[in-house]
Amino acid sequence: QVQLVESGGGLVQPGGSLRLSCLTSESIFNIYIMGWYRQAPGKQREMVATISKGGTTMYADSVKGRFTISRNNAWNMVYLQMNSLNPEDTAVYYCNSNYKDWGQGIQVTVSS
């Protein structure tokens, strides 16, 4: 089981930016696909963005053009750069490995 630790969440005003980071416990070279998911209060968990071992990315329509997922293979890190945040982005964000292992989640709150 891959251990995943998220960091970088917090409170930000509408229009602001945050960068989430996810540290994996094993070499990212061994992980086929990494992803960020989120769950807002009263809603189901949804995919935000994924990135494959080869660097192919996918995004939810709601974040396209605003969020960018990337990976640093040397540091076993995956990032989610979030720009132009709005209150609808408020949720607990989770890092995921191979659709199987989950981080503990980190809160992102967008509010004035």
PDB file of C-alpha atoms in Angstrom:
ATOM      1  CA  GLN A   1       0.000   0.000   0.000  1.00  0.00           C
ATOM      2  CA  VAL A   2       1.307   3.422  -0.976  1.00  0.00           C
ATOM      3  CA  GLN A   3       1.285   6.047   1.759  1.00  0.00           C
ATOM      4  CA  LEU A   4       0.240   9.501   0.576  1.00  0.00           C
ATOM      5  CA  VAL A   5       0.557  12.758   2.514  1.00  0.00           C
ATOM      6  CA  GLU A   6      -1.097  15.951   1.298  1.00  0.00           C
ATOM      7  CA  SER A   7      -0.086  19.486   2.229  1.00  0.00           C
ATOM      8  CA  GLY A   8      -0.716  23.055   1.134  1.00  0.00           C
ATOM      9  CA  GLY A   9      -4.409  23.519   1.830  1.00  0.00           C
ATOM     10  CA  GLY A  10      -6.003  26.347   3.741  1.00  0.00           C
ATOM     11  CA  LEU A  11      -8.214  29.394   3.463  1.00  0.00           C
ATOM     12  CA  VAL A  12      -8.025  31.614   0.397  1.00  0.00           C
ATOM     13  CA  GLN A  13     -10.130  34.460  -0.957  1.00  0.00           C
ATOM     14  CA  PRO A  14     -12.074  34.099  -4.209  1.00  0.00           C
ATOM     15  CA  GLY A  15      -9.773  34.637  -7.166  1.00  0.00           C
ATOM     16  CA  GLY A  16      -6.765  33.480  -5.196  1.00  0.00           C
ATOM     17  CA  SER A  17      -4.385  30.568  -5.689  1.00  0.00           C
ATOM     18  CA  LEU A  18      -3.137  27.572  -3.744  1.00  0.00           C
ATOM     19  CA  ARG A  19      -0.761  24.746  -4.517  1.00  0.00           C
ATOM     20  CA  LEU A  20      -1.402  21.315  -3.072  1.00  0.00           C
ATOM     21  CA  SER A  21       1.403  18.814  -2.722  1.00  0.00           C
ATOM     22  CA  CYS A  22       1.299  15.037  -2.310  1.00  0.00           C
ATOM     23  CA  LEU A  23       4.286  13.048  -1.123  1.00  0.00           C
ATOM     24  CA  THR A  24       4.291   9.332  -1.948  1.00  0.00           C
ATOM     25  CA  SER A  25       5.972   6.632   0.117  1.00  0.00           C
ATOM     26  CA  GLU A  26       7.404   4.789  -2.832  1.00  0.00           C
ATOM     27  CA  SER A  27       9.055   5.716  -6.057  1.00  0.00           C
ATOM     28  CA  ILE A  28       6.657   7.543  -8.289  1.00  0.00           C
ATOM     29  CA  PHE A  29       8.151   5.611 -11.180  1.00  0.00           C
ATOM     30  CA  ASN A  30       6.269   2.577  -9.860  1.00  0.00           C
ATOM     31  CA  ILE A  31       2.929   4.358  -9.839  1.00  0.00           C
ATOM     32  CA  TYR A  32       0.960   4.240 -13.078  1.00  0.00           C
ATOM     33  CA  ILE A  33      -1.411   7.090 -12.378  1.00  0.00           C
ATOM     34  CA  MET A  34      -1.730   9.759  -9.709  1.00  0.00           C
ATOM     35  CA  GLY A  35      -4.766  11.888  -9.129  1.00  0.00           C
ATOM     36  CA  TRP A  36      -6.427  14.593  -7.074  1.00  0.00           C
ATOM     37  CA  TYR A  37     -10.026  14.177  -5.980  1.00  0.00           C
ATOM     38  CA  ARG A  38     -12.262  16.328  -3.838  1.00  0.00           C
ATOM     39  CA  GLN A  39     -15.360  15.978  -1.723  1.00  0.00           C
ATOM     40  CA  ALA A  40     -17.540  18.911  -0.766  1.00  0.00           C
ATOM     41  CA  PRO A  41     -20.018  18.725   2.135  1.00  0.00           C
ATOM     42  CA  GLY A  42     -23.071  16.704   1.160  1.00  0.00           C
ATOM     43  CA  LYS A  43     -21.592  15.707  -2.200  1.00  0.00           C
ATOM     44  CA  GLN A  44     -19.877  12.638  -3.609  1.00  0.00           C
ATOM     45  CA  ARG A  45     -16.140  12.513  -4.084  1.00  0.00           C
ATOM     46  CA  GLU A  46     -15.202  13.606  -7.597  1.00  0.00           C
ATOM     47  CA  MET A  47     -12.138  13.471  -9.777  1.00  0.00           C
ATOM     48  CA  VAL A  48     -10.350  16.789 -10.160  1.00  0.00           C
ATOM     49  CA  ALA A  49      -7.260  15.861 -12.167  1.00  0.00           C
ATOM     50  CA  THR A  50      -5.089  12.861 -13.003  1.00  0.00           C
ATOM     51  CA  ILE A  51      -1.627  12.408 -14.443  1.00  0.00           C
ATOM     52  CA  SER A  52      -0.226   9.195 -15.871  1.00  0.00           C
ATOM     53  CA  LYS A  53       3.283   7.859 -15.636  1.00  0.00           C
ATOM     54  CA  GLY A  54       3.838   9.168 -19.144  1.00  0.00           C
ATOM     55  CA  GLY A  55       2.597  12.622 -18.247  1.00  0.00           C
ATOM     56  CA  THR A  56      -0.864  12.472 -19.812  1.00  0.00           C
ATOM     57  CA  THR A  57      -3.263  14.667 -17.871  1.00  0.00           C
ATOM     58  CA  MET A  58      -7.037  14.761 -17.482  1.00  0.00           C
ATOM     59  CA  TYR A  59      -9.172  17.383 -15.780  1.00  0.00           C
ATOM     60  CA  ALA A  60     -12.724  17.769 -14.639  1.00  0.00           C
ATOM     61  CA  ASP A  61     -14.578  20.273 -16.817  1.00  0.00           C
ATOM     62  CA  SER A  62     -15.130  22.510 -13.797  1.00  0.00           C
ATOM     63  CA  VAL A  63     -11.384  23.083 -13.287  1.00  0.00           C
ATOM     64  CA  LYS A  64     -10.044  23.092 -16.858  1.00  0.00           C
ATOM     65  CA  GLY A  65      -7.962  26.172 -17.513  1.00  0.00           C
ATOM     66  CA  ARG A  66      -7.664  26.948 -13.799  1.00  0.00           C
ATOM     67  CA  PHE A  67      -5.961  23.910 -12.249  1.00  0.00           C
ATOM     68  CA  THR A  68      -2.749  22.207 -13.304  1.00  0.00           C
ATOM     69  CA  ILE A  69      -1.530  18.806 -12.135  1.00  0.00           C
ATOM     70  CA  SER A  70       2.165  17.964 -12.315  1.00  0.00           C
ATOM     71  CA  ARG A  71       4.641  15.490 -10.929  1.00  0.00           C
ATOM     72  CA  ASN A  72       8.252  15.627  -9.769  1.00  0.00           C
ATOM     73  CA  ASN A  73       9.656  12.150 -10.223  1.00  0.00           C
ATOM     74  CA  ALA A  74      12.901  12.892  -8.421  1.00  0.00           C
ATOM     75  CA  TRP A  75      11.070  13.942  -5.262  1.00  0.00           C
ATOM     76  CA  ASN A  76       8.134  11.498  -5.465  1.00  0.00           C
ATOM     77  CA  MET A  77       5.770  14.447  -5.423  1.00  0.00           C
ATOM     78  CA  VAL A  78       2.571  15.323  -7.232  1.00  0.00           C
ATOM     79  CA  TYR A  79       1.214  18.851  -7.248  1.00  0.00           C
ATOM     80  CA  LEU A  80      -2.074  20.583  -7.959  1.00  0.00           C
ATOM     81  CA  GLN A  81      -1.748  24.250  -8.802  1.00  0.00           C
ATOM     82  CA  MET A  82      -5.128  25.900  -8.313  1.00  0.00           C
ATOM     83  CA  ASN A  83      -5.755  29.380  -9.709  1.00  0.00           C
ATOM     84  CA  SER A  84      -8.838  31.588  -9.926  1.00  0.00           C
ATOM     85  CA  LEU A  85     -10.394  29.753  -7.025  1.00  0.00           C
ATOM     86  CA  ASN A  86     -14.072  30.236  -6.295  1.00  0.00           C
ATOM     87  CA  PRO A  87     -16.294  29.167  -3.403  1.00  0.00           C
ATOM     88  CA  GLU A  88     -17.456  26.114  -5.374  1.00  0.00           C
ATOM     89  CA  ASP A  89     -13.903  24.764  -5.088  1.00  0.00           C
ATOM     90  CA  THR A  90     -14.284  24.472  -1.323  1.00  0.00           C
ATOM     91  CA  ALA A  91     -13.809  20.820  -0.403  1.00  0.00           C
ATOM     92  CA  VAL A  92     -11.527  18.261   1.163  1.00  0.00           C
ATOM     93  CA  TYR A  93      -8.932  17.363  -1.457  1.00  0.00           C
ATOM     94  CA  TYR A  94      -7.468  13.869  -1.609  1.00  0.00           C
ATOM     95  CA  CYS A  95      -4.394  12.504  -3.323  1.00  0.00           C
ATOM     96  CA  ASN A  96      -4.819   9.125  -5.000  1.00  0.00           C
ATOM     97  CA  SER A  97      -2.462   6.475  -6.345  1.00  0.00           C
ATOM     98  CA  ASN A  98      -3.491   3.995  -9.031  1.00  0.00           C
ATOM     99  CA  TYR A  99      -7.185   4.484  -8.185  1.00  0.00           C
ATOM    100  CA  LYS A 100      -6.513   2.513  -5.019  1.00  0.00           C
ATOM    101  CA  ASP A 101      -4.627   4.286  -2.244  1.00  0.00           C
ATOM    102  CA  TRP A 102      -5.771   7.531  -0.663  1.00  0.00           C
ATOM    103  CA  GLY A 103      -4.218  10.265   1.419  1.00  0.00           C
ATOM    104  CA  GLN A 104      -5.888  11.553   4.556  1.00  0.00           C
ATOM    105  CA  GLY A 105      -7.280  14.595   2.759  1.00  0.00           C
ATOM    106  CA  ILE A 106      -6.687  18.294   3.187  1.00  0.00           C
ATOM    107  CA  GLN A 107      -9.182  21.122   3.526  1.00  0.00           C
ATOM    108  CA  VAL A 108      -9.386  23.905   0.946  1.00  0.00           C
ATOM    109  CA  THR A 109     -11.758  26.739   1.781  1.00  0.00           C
ATOM    110  CA  VAL A 110     -12.465  29.589  -0.626  1.00  0.00           C
ATOM    111  CA  SER A 111     -14.228  32.414   1.132  1.00  0.00           C
ATOM    112  CA  SER A 112     -14.075  36.151   1.591  1.00  0.00           C
TER     113      SER A 112
END
